[in-house]
Amino acid sequence: MGHDILGYNKSGENVAYLRFSKNDVNSLVVYCLLESSDYFAGVSGTGDSVSFTQQQMEKALENYNRHMIIYPGKKHFETWQRNEILKFLKNCLEMTKKERTIQVLFG
């Protein structure tokens, strides 16, 4: 169990990926940034897929604050996870600029 959050282009190729363990409360940050808390099912996502526009991804990126993600005593992992979230949001945004939308799966 865990949270696998994947972004797909219109060809079905995976262009963005995030992974959180089932007990990682920081996964909620991503659901909140994407205004998708309905797809949070506790230890994983619901398995549903949602389409996002460029405007929605821009808003998520604007609202992202690196200090939202905290892993006490694990500074190296904290920095890595912050960068992974930022990379995910940027990759999704770039895809919406090319294809107008991106499909995100909350697994």
PDB file of C-alpha atoms in Angstrom:
ATOM      1  CA  MET A   1       0.000   0.000   0.000  1.00  0.00           C
ATOM      2  CA  GLY A   2       1.050   3.554  -0.622  1.00  0.00           C
ATOM      3  CA  HIS A   3       0.302   6.612  -2.696  1.00  0.00           C
ATOM      4  CA  ASP A   4       1.366   6.437  -6.335  1.00  0.00           C
ATOM      5  CA  ILE A   5       0.474   9.663  -8.117  1.00  0.00           C
ATOM      6  CA  LEU A   6       1.117   9.543 -11.850  1.00  0.00           C
ATOM      7  CA  GLY A   7       0.739  12.071 -14.657  1.00  0.00           C
ATOM      8  CA  TYR A   8      -0.030  10.808 -18.163  1.00  0.00           C
ATOM      9  CA  ASN A   9      -0.003  12.572 -21.509  1.00  0.00           C
ATOM     10  CA  LYS A  10      -2.660  11.996 -24.166  1.00  0.00           C
ATOM     11  CA  SER A  11      -0.667   9.074 -25.593  1.00  0.00           C
ATOM     12  CA  GLY A  12      -0.832   7.345 -22.215  1.00  0.00           C
ATOM     13  CA  GLU A  13       2.861   7.839 -21.445  1.00  0.00           C
ATOM     14  CA  ASN A  14       3.852   8.434 -17.829  1.00  0.00           C
ATOM     15  CA  VAL A  15       5.423  11.913 -17.693  1.00  0.00           C
ATOM     16  CA  ALA A  16       5.327  12.585 -13.934  1.00  0.00           C
ATOM     17  CA  TYR A  17       5.464  10.334 -10.876  1.00  0.00           C
ATOM     18  CA  LEU A  18       5.340  10.649  -7.095  1.00  0.00           C
ATOM     19  CA  ARG A  19       5.423   7.922  -4.459  1.00  0.00           C
ATOM     20  CA  PHE A  20       4.592   8.118  -0.771  1.00  0.00           C
ATOM     21  CA  SER A  21       4.453   5.268   1.736  1.00  0.00           C
ATOM     22  CA  LYS A  22       1.037   4.442   3.165  1.00  0.00           C
ATOM     23  CA  ASN A  23       1.731   6.201   6.480  1.00  0.00           C
ATOM     24  CA  ASP A  24       3.324   9.349   5.046  1.00  0.00           C
ATOM     25  CA  VAL A  25       1.085  12.259   6.039  1.00  0.00           C
ATOM     26  CA  ASN A  26       2.998  14.494   3.621  1.00  0.00           C
ATOM     27  CA  SER A  27       1.122  12.838   0.751  1.00  0.00           C
ATOM     28  CA  LEU A  28      -1.860  14.973   1.758  1.00  0.00           C
ATOM     29  CA  VAL A  29       0.058  18.070   0.670  1.00  0.00           C
ATOM     30  CA  VAL A  30      -0.076  16.954  -2.967  1.00  0.00           C
ATOM     31  CA  TYR A  31      -3.769  16.081  -2.810  1.00  0.00           C
ATOM     32  CA  CYS A  32      -4.463  19.518  -1.306  1.00  0.00           C
ATOM     33  CA  LEU A  33      -2.319  21.363  -3.855  1.00  0.00           C
ATOM     34  CA  LEU A  34      -4.266  19.668  -6.646  1.00  0.00           C
ATOM     35  CA  GLU A  35      -7.562  20.277  -4.818  1.00  0.00           C
ATOM     36  CA  SER A  36      -8.142  16.526  -5.016  1.00  0.00           C
ATOM     37  CA  SER A  37      -8.645  15.443  -1.426  1.00  0.00           C
ATOM     38  CA  ASP A  38     -11.681  13.399  -2.559  1.00  0.00           C
ATOM     39  CA  TYR A  39      -9.173  11.002  -4.142  1.00  0.00           C
ATOM     40  CA  PHE A  40      -7.262  10.449  -0.884  1.00  0.00           C
ATOM     41  CA  ALA A  41      -8.281   7.077   0.580  1.00  0.00           C
ATOM     42  CA  GLY A  42      -6.069   6.898   3.655  1.00  0.00           C
ATOM     43  CA  VAL A  43      -3.278   4.441   2.889  1.00  0.00           C
ATOM     44  CA  SER A  44      -3.466   5.066  -0.874  1.00  0.00           C
ATOM     45  CA  GLY A  45      -5.335   6.979  -3.520  1.00  0.00           C
ATOM     46  CA  THR A  46      -8.778   5.894  -4.723  1.00  0.00           C
ATOM     47  CA  GLY A  47      -7.464   4.641  -8.060  1.00  0.00           C
ATOM     48  CA  ASP A  48      -9.326   7.366  -9.921  1.00  0.00           C
ATOM     49  CA  SER A  49      -7.909   9.508 -12.684  1.00  0.00           C
ATOM     50  CA  VAL A  50      -8.557  13.243 -13.086  1.00  0.00           C
ATOM     51  CA  SER A  51      -7.826  15.691 -15.891  1.00  0.00           C
ATOM     52  CA  PHE A  52      -6.044  18.951 -15.004  1.00  0.00           C
ATOM     53  CA  THR A  53      -5.664  22.120 -17.071  1.00  0.00           C
ATOM     54  CA  GLN A  54      -2.680  24.435 -17.342  1.00  0.00           C
ATOM     55  CA  GLN A  55      -4.417  26.949 -15.078  1.00  0.00           C
ATOM     56  CA  GLN A  56      -4.968  24.322 -12.369  1.00  0.00           C
ATOM     57  CA  MET A  57      -1.341  23.189 -12.507  1.00  0.00           C
ATOM     58  CA  GLU A  58      -0.104  26.792 -12.377  1.00  0.00           C
ATOM     59  CA  LYS A  59      -2.212  27.356  -9.265  1.00  0.00           C
ATOM     60  CA  ALA A  60      -0.816  24.204  -7.610  1.00  0.00           C
ATOM     61  CA  LEU A  61       2.741  25.307  -8.385  1.00  0.00           C
ATOM     62  CA  GLU A  62       2.081  28.832  -7.077  1.00  0.00           C
ATOM     63  CA  ASN A  63       0.676  27.418  -3.835  1.00  0.00           C
ATOM     64  CA  TYR A  64       3.513  24.950  -3.319  1.00  0.00           C
ATOM     65  CA  ASN A  65       5.642  25.854  -0.337  1.00  0.00           C
ATOM     66  CA  ARG A  66       8.705  23.698   0.250  1.00  0.00           C
ATOM     67  CA  HIS A  67       8.241  24.108   4.000  1.00  0.00           C
ATOM     68  CA  MET A  68       4.948  22.194   3.854  1.00  0.00           C
ATOM     69  CA  ILE A  69       6.942  18.961   3.656  1.00  0.00           C
ATOM     70  CA  ILE A  70       8.542  17.942   6.946  1.00  0.00           C
ATOM     71  CA  TYR A  71      10.394  14.764   7.927  1.00  0.00           C
ATOM     72  CA  PRO A  72      11.886  15.416  11.398  1.00  0.00           C
ATOM     73  CA  GLY A  73      15.379  13.995  11.670  1.00  0.00           C
ATOM     74  CA  LYS A  74      15.524  13.074   7.982  1.00  0.00           C
ATOM     75  CA  LYS A  75      16.826  16.252   6.341  1.00  0.00           C
ATOM     76  CA  HIS A  76      18.316  14.518   3.293  1.00  0.00           C
ATOM     77  CA  PHE A  77      15.082  12.647   2.529  1.00  0.00           C
ATOM     78  CA  GLU A  78      13.041  15.795   3.208  1.00  0.00           C
ATOM     79  CA  THR A  79      15.061  17.747   0.632  1.00  0.00           C
ATOM     80  CA  TRP A  80      14.761  14.916  -1.888  1.00  0.00           C
ATOM     81  CA  GLN A  81      10.970  14.621  -1.463  1.00  0.00           C
ATOM     82  CA  ARG A  82      10.510  18.393  -1.754  1.00  0.00           C
ATOM     83  CA  ASN A  83      12.414  18.333  -5.037  1.00  0.00           C
ATOM     84  CA  GLU A  84      10.394  15.353  -6.289  1.00  0.00           C
ATOM     85  CA  ILE A  85       7.112  17.182  -5.639  1.00  0.00           C
ATOM     86  CA  LEU A  86       8.396  20.286  -7.388  1.00  0.00           C
ATOM     87  CA  LYS A  87       9.575  18.202 -10.355  1.00  0.00           C
ATOM     88  CA  PHE A  88       6.184  16.445 -10.533  1.00  0.00           C
ATOM     89  CA  LEU A  89       4.280  19.748 -10.584  1.00  0.00           C
ATOM     90  CA  LYS A  90       6.613  21.271 -13.188  1.00  0.00           C
ATOM     91  CA  ASN A  91       6.426  18.197 -15.445  1.00  0.00           C
ATOM     92  CA  CYS A  92       2.636  18.242 -15.246  1.00  0.00           C
ATOM     93  CA  LEU A  93       2.561  21.961 -16.021  1.00  0.00           C
ATOM     94  CA  GLU A  94       4.843  21.528 -19.042  1.00  0.00           C
ATOM     95  CA  MET A  95       2.586  18.794 -20.395  1.00  0.00           C
ATOM     96  CA  THR A  96      -0.495  21.018 -20.055  1.00  0.00           C
ATOM     97  CA  LYS A  97       1.311  23.683 -22.080  1.00  0.00           C
ATOM     98  CA  LYS A  98       1.831  21.152 -24.875  1.00  0.00           C
ATOM     99  CA  GLU A  99      -1.443  19.223 -24.708  1.00  0.00           C
ATOM    100  CA  ARG A 100      -3.780  21.560 -22.773  1.00  0.00           C
ATOM    101  CA  THR A 101      -4.474  18.924 -20.100  1.00  0.00           C
ATOM    102  CA  ILE A 102      -2.795  16.156 -18.159  1.00  0.00           C
ATOM    103  CA  GLN A 103      -4.391  13.059 -16.693  1.00  0.00           C
ATOM    104  CA  VAL A 104      -3.384  12.368 -13.080  1.00  0.00           C
ATOM    105  CA  LEU A 105      -3.988   8.979 -11.478  1.00  0.00           C
ATOM    106  CA  PHE A 106      -4.263   8.779  -7.708  1.00  0.00           C
ATOM    107  CA  GLY A 107      -3.298   5.190  -6.925  1.00  0.00           C
TER     108      GLY A 107
END
